[in-house]
Amino acid sequence: SSSSSSSSSSEVYPAPSASSPPLSSSLSPLPMKITAAAAAAGSPHSSDSSHRPQPQQQQEGLFKKCLRPTSAMLSSLNLKPGKNKISFCVSSALQGQQAVSAWIYLWNTKSKIVISDVDGTITKSDILGNLMPLVGRDWSHEGVTSLFTNIANNSYKIVYLTSRAIGQANTTRAYIHSLKQGSQHLPEGPVIMSPDRLLQSFKREVVDRKPQEFKIRALQDVKNLFPNHYNPFYAGFGNRVTDVVSYAEVGVPPSKIFIINPHGEIKHINNTYYKSYPELNAMVDNMFPTADAEGHTVAEYNDRNYWNEAYTAHVDSDGTSDLSDLD
């Protein structure tokens, strides 16, 4: 942010000590401000005067590298419900100020989440789904934008989950946000990607064929943001058995896990029927009944509830019933 970059000249970023635990090389650490007293108390060398902060540093504060912002840091951002844009800015004499933008989504703790894979799920195939948009060809499944839009209109949140490397973040987000079928775009939502480099992500996806190792951890991180007793995941769309494994592991109901093949045929994990995105869209209010602010689904107007509703026969003054013709 601009406020943090303007004060960077007066802040200290000490080098980590040899005994400090290693940070993941795949994630960019965030600077977290701590007081000098807390730094001295938490330092393994606090008894050594050579490692104690100097008075000048006590006044200015110290920064400790961390991978996650604290609740206090997030509260200080004054986030608004929905999508919030943030920027990480650095300045150098050679290139001037450079910024990397991202988005933070602030959702209700009772939100219902629908997960969607990208390659092979929104696109028709894993490999061509990466290549065709680069040459201006639409390689998406027919009807996916309408279905996801109507799911979002019923108060569900969409999370896009992909094993693509973090270096492909710009192209992936641009593809998701620009995909348009008719008048419908894909709804907005977080795009969660592998924090690893391209070769590491490619090896896990193509060679090892274990993308679930990343996806389960990522989805568990999302789940941990919600109260312990609450499961935010309502449904999941994917194109491989590994997607079924990932979604089931974090508590997506088996009846709400959908797998699509390159021909656009969606099957349930019990293999009892085949549908398509347009066919699911025709029954979207049944499959994804409207969720209220507390996360409860309001399904009183779907076909199943209509036909299961108890019927009270009307008896006329002459003693006849409106069911008499059925005797």
XYZ file of C-alpha atoms in Angstrom:
327
model
C 0.000 0.000 0.000
C 1.084 3.562 -0.463
C 1.076 4.226 3.273
C 3.453 1.359 4.013
C 5.819 2.250 1.210
C 6.093 5.860 2.336
C 7.359 4.848 5.784
C 9.711 2.095 4.646
C 12.775 4.312 4.949
C 12.432 4.510 8.743
C 11.729 0.815 9.347
C 14.211 -1.972 9.994
C 14.212 -5.399 8.341
C 16.811 -7.445 10.241
C 18.288 -10.497 8.528
C 16.979 -13.822 9.939
C 19.343 -15.608 12.320
C 20.865 -18.965 11.547
C 18.562 -20.644 14.051
C 15.396 -19.189 12.543
C 13.119 -21.732 10.823
C 13.412 -21.624 7.014
C 10.691 -19.844 5.109
C 9.054 -21.483 2.126
C 10.817 -20.387 -1.012
C 7.546 -20.589 -2.908
C 5.729 -17.902 -0.946
C 6.484 -14.212 -0.658
C 6.789 -13.319 3.040
C 4.836 -10.415 4.444
C 6.495 -7.876 6.762
C 4.807 -7.925 10.157
C 5.622 -5.169 12.605
C 6.506 -6.230 16.151
C 7.636 -4.233 19.120
C 11.220 -4.264 20.283
C 10.200 -5.815 23.618
C 8.349 -8.632 21.880
C 11.269 -9.196 19.545
C 13.670 -9.464 22.465
C 11.350 -11.823 24.339
C 10.857 -14.096 21.339
C 14.456 -14.128 20.123
C 16.548 -17.206 20.884
C 19.467 -14.784 21.553
C 17.565 -12.444 23.869
C 20.075 -13.062 26.634
C 22.915 -11.851 24.416
C 23.264 -8.082 24.522
C 24.742 -8.036 21.010
C 21.368 -9.117 19.631
C 19.243 -6.713 21.616
C 17.635 -3.811 19.688
C 19.314 -0.451 20.082
C 17.317 2.466 21.511
C 16.853 3.948 18.068
C 15.395 0.682 16.826
C 13.061 0.514 19.824
C 11.526 3.790 18.788
C 11.156 2.842 15.136
C 10.058 -0.786 15.591
C 11.187 -4.032 14.014
C 9.756 -6.155 11.257
C 9.552 -9.914 11.269
C 8.957 -11.914 8.109
C 5.820 -14.032 8.126
C 3.675 -15.851 5.595
C 0.247 -14.821 6.841
C -1.196 -11.481 7.961
C -2.505 -11.368 11.500
C -6.100 -10.505 12.388
C -4.931 -7.085 13.554
C -3.236 -6.437 10.217
C -6.365 -7.420 8.305
C -8.543 -5.265 10.545
C -6.313 -2.259 9.875
C -7.013 -2.562 6.138
C -10.636 -1.487 6.660
C -11.898 -4.145 4.248
C -15.370 -3.848 2.742
C -17.707 -6.810 2.157
C -16.889 -8.455 -1.149
C -13.825 -7.750 -3.293
C -11.007 -5.485 -2.074
C -7.944 -4.565 -4.132
C -4.538 -4.381 -2.466
C -1.102 -3.568 -3.879
C 2.397 -4.554 -2.816
C 4.747 -1.727 -3.755
C 8.526 -1.482 -3.850
C 10.770 1.342 -5.005
C 14.225 1.254 -6.542
C 16.532 3.824 -8.087
C 16.713 1.840 -11.323
C 13.070 0.915 -11.996
C 11.224 3.379 -9.793
C 8.077 2.207 -8.052
C 6.772 -1.232 -8.977
C 3.484 -2.703 -7.753
C 1.856 -6.119 -7.738
C -1.909 -6.133 -7.256
C -4.098 -8.741 -5.633
C -7.592 -8.997 -4.149
C -8.859 -9.860 -0.702
C -12.439 -11.116 -0.417
C -14.360 -10.424 2.773
C -17.224 -12.903 3.148
C -19.791 -13.707 5.798
C -18.863 -16.563 8.153
C -22.000 -18.389 6.977
C -21.173 -18.195 3.270
C -21.732 -21.224 1.041
C -18.850 -21.929 -1.342
C -18.862 -23.729 -4.685
C -15.397 -24.827 -5.869
C -14.447 -25.021 -9.531
C -11.326 -26.367 -11.151
C -10.173 -24.431 -14.235
C -8.347 -26.619 -16.770
C -10.645 -29.324 -18.117
C -13.568 -28.022 -16.064
C -14.120 -24.524 -17.367
C -11.971 -25.270 -20.423
C -12.532 -28.375 -22.552
C -9.120 -29.902 -21.830
C -6.093 -29.388 -19.616
C -3.428 -28.608 -22.244
C -5.456 -26.955 -25.011
C -7.259 -24.969 -22.346
C -3.939 -23.247 -21.669
C -2.950 -22.776 -25.303
C -6.098 -21.894 -27.235
C -6.904 -18.640 -25.370
C -3.389 -17.431 -26.217
C -4.264 -17.539 -29.933
C -7.722 -16.065 -29.469
C -9.720 -19.312 -29.566
C -12.533 -20.014 -27.146
C -11.961 -23.452 -25.635
C -14.514 -23.370 -22.827
C -17.401 -25.723 -22.132
C -20.729 -24.494 -23.441
C -23.024 -23.088 -20.767
C -20.467 -22.833 -17.960
C -20.833 -19.057 -17.571
C -24.630 -19.182 -17.346
C -24.598 -21.980 -14.775
C -21.977 -20.369 -12.547
C -23.674 -16.968 -12.829
C -27.008 -18.408 -11.718
C -25.314 -20.284 -8.870
C -23.774 -16.985 -7.731
C -27.160 -15.258 -8.088
C -28.517 -17.771 -5.567
C -26.063 -16.327 -3.011
C -23.237 -18.865 -3.369
C -19.579 -17.845 -3.532
C -17.390 -19.220 -6.329
C -13.772 -20.193 -5.662
C -11.576 -21.047 -8.653
C -8.922 -23.605 -7.727
C -6.138 -24.580 -10.126
C -2.778 -26.330 -9.977
C -1.275 -23.777 -12.351
C 1.908 -22.157 -11.071
C 1.785 -18.774 -9.388
C 3.752 -17.329 -12.318
C 0.638 -17.847 -14.479
C -1.532 -15.804 -12.129
C -2.013 -12.829 -14.455
C -2.956 -14.891 -17.507
C -5.233 -17.188 -15.490
C -7.106 -14.367 -13.801
C -7.384 -12.496 -17.092
C -8.864 -15.588 -18.757
C -11.415 -16.192 -16.004
C -12.488 -12.553 -15.840
C -12.690 -12.132 -19.616
C -14.495 -15.374 -20.520
C -17.855 -14.487 -22.021
C -20.533 -16.690 -23.546
C -23.367 -14.683 -25.003
C -24.047 -11.961 -22.448
C -22.773 -13.932 -19.458
C -19.375 -13.672 -17.784
C -18.021 -15.945 -15.092
C -18.831 -14.548 -11.633
C -16.063 -12.947 -9.606
C -14.273 -15.005 -7.037
C -10.843 -15.809 -5.589
C -8.416 -17.594 -7.907
C -6.287 -19.930 -5.800
C -3.125 -21.180 -7.500
C -0.134 -23.311 -6.649
C 2.525 -21.223 -4.871
C 5.274 -23.285 -6.534
C 7.273 -22.465 -9.637
C 6.227 -23.634 -13.094
C 8.389 -26.788 -13.250
C 7.399 -27.904 -9.742
C 3.714 -27.416 -10.477
C 4.032 -29.131 -13.859
C 5.768 -32.122 -12.314
C 3.119 -32.541 -9.613
C 0.284 -32.226 -12.141
C 1.621 -34.146 -15.168
C 4.421 -36.432 -13.960
C 3.444 -37.328 -10.398
C -0.289 -36.887 -11.109
C -0.919 -35.786 -7.542
C -2.495 -32.318 -7.782
C -4.629 -33.220 -4.767
C -1.593 -32.727 -2.538
C -1.784 -28.986 -3.189
C -5.561 -28.702 -3.538
C -6.393 -30.368 -0.232
C -3.998 -28.081 1.657
C -5.339 -24.991 -0.110
C -8.975 -25.872 0.553
C -8.217 -26.732 4.164
C -6.687 -23.260 4.570
C -9.929 -21.745 3.267
C -12.017 -23.945 5.560
C -9.925 -22.900 8.566
C -11.018 -19.291 8.037
C -14.549 -20.272 9.107
C -15.829 -21.339 12.530
C -14.797 -24.849 13.569
C -18.327 -26.219 13.551
C -19.178 -24.869 10.085
C -18.377 -26.399 6.693
C -18.523 -23.683 4.005
C -18.132 -26.026 1.022
C -21.431 -26.796 -0.691
C -20.389 -28.260 -4.060
C -17.409 -28.835 -6.323
C -16.825 -29.106 -10.086
C -13.793 -30.916 -11.518
C -12.654 -33.168 -14.333
C -10.539 -35.833 -12.631
C -10.707 -38.419 -9.883
C -8.120 -36.338 -8.021
C -10.694 -33.542 -7.839
C -13.160 -35.955 -6.238
C -10.497 -36.894 -3.679
C -9.684 -33.257 -2.957
C -13.285 -32.144 -2.525
C -14.328 -35.145 -0.441
C -11.323 -34.697 1.857
C -12.455 -31.211 2.922
C -16.079 -32.145 3.404
C -17.863 -31.444 0.115
C -20.964 -33.687 0.174
C -20.579 -36.627 -2.258
C -23.950 -35.745 -3.783
C -22.570 -32.333 -4.772
C -19.341 -33.398 -6.510
C -19.614 -33.137 -10.305
C -17.079 -34.405 -12.861
C -17.083 -33.233 -16.475
C -15.374 -34.958 -19.420
C -13.948 -33.362 -22.609
C -17.293 -33.905 -24.376
C -19.088 -31.677 -21.909
C -20.853 -34.557 -20.136
C -21.188 -34.124 -16.398
C -21.536 -37.205 -14.276
C -22.172 -37.612 -10.621
C -19.647 -39.632 -8.654
C -22.149 -42.507 -8.539
C -22.214 -42.588 -12.375
C -26.002 -42.770 -12.452
C -26.630 -39.996 -14.951
C -25.018 -37.674 -17.456
C -25.874 -34.023 -17.736
C -24.349 -30.958 -19.352
C -23.826 -27.435 -18.081
C -26.973 -26.175 -19.899
C -29.019 -29.062 -18.467
C -27.777 -28.392 -14.944
C -28.548 -24.719 -15.465
C -32.165 -25.612 -16.224
C -32.440 -27.167 -12.750
C -30.096 -24.784 -10.926
C -32.732 -23.714 -8.391
C -33.214 -27.355 -7.390
C -29.528 -28.236 -7.212
C -28.485 -24.906 -5.677
C -31.462 -23.509 -3.746
C -31.186 -19.918 -2.628
C -29.053 -19.438 0.493
C -29.991 -16.775 3.020
C -27.625 -14.582 5.045
C -27.174 -17.329 7.667
C -26.203 -19.920 5.071
C -29.517 -21.788 5.223
C -30.884 -22.923 1.882
C -34.405 -21.825 1.035
C -35.827 -24.611 -1.087
C -39.569 -24.416 -0.464
C -40.384 -23.793 -4.120
C -38.503 -26.621 -5.788
C -40.248 -29.568 -7.432
C -39.262 -32.099 -4.796
C -40.743 -30.091 -1.925
C -43.841 -29.274 -3.954
C -44.725 -32.901 -4.632
C -43.796 -34.029 -1.102
C -45.876 -31.342 0.549
C -48.769 -32.652 2.621
C -52.132 -31.913 0.999
C -55.184 -30.923 3.006
C -58.382 -31.913 1.270
C -61.145 -29.326 1.064
C -64.626 -30.484 2.150
C -67.636 -28.652 0.739
C -70.784 -27.852 2.697
C -72.567 -30.866 1.158
C -69.923 -33.183 2.578
C -68.160 -33.892 -0.707
C -64.402 -33.583 -1.024
C -62.311 -32.225 -3.840
C -60.756 -35.711 -3.946
C -64.089 -37.469 -4.526
C -63.431 -37.934 -8.224
C -60.421 -40.067 -7.346
C -62.493 -42.694 -5.437
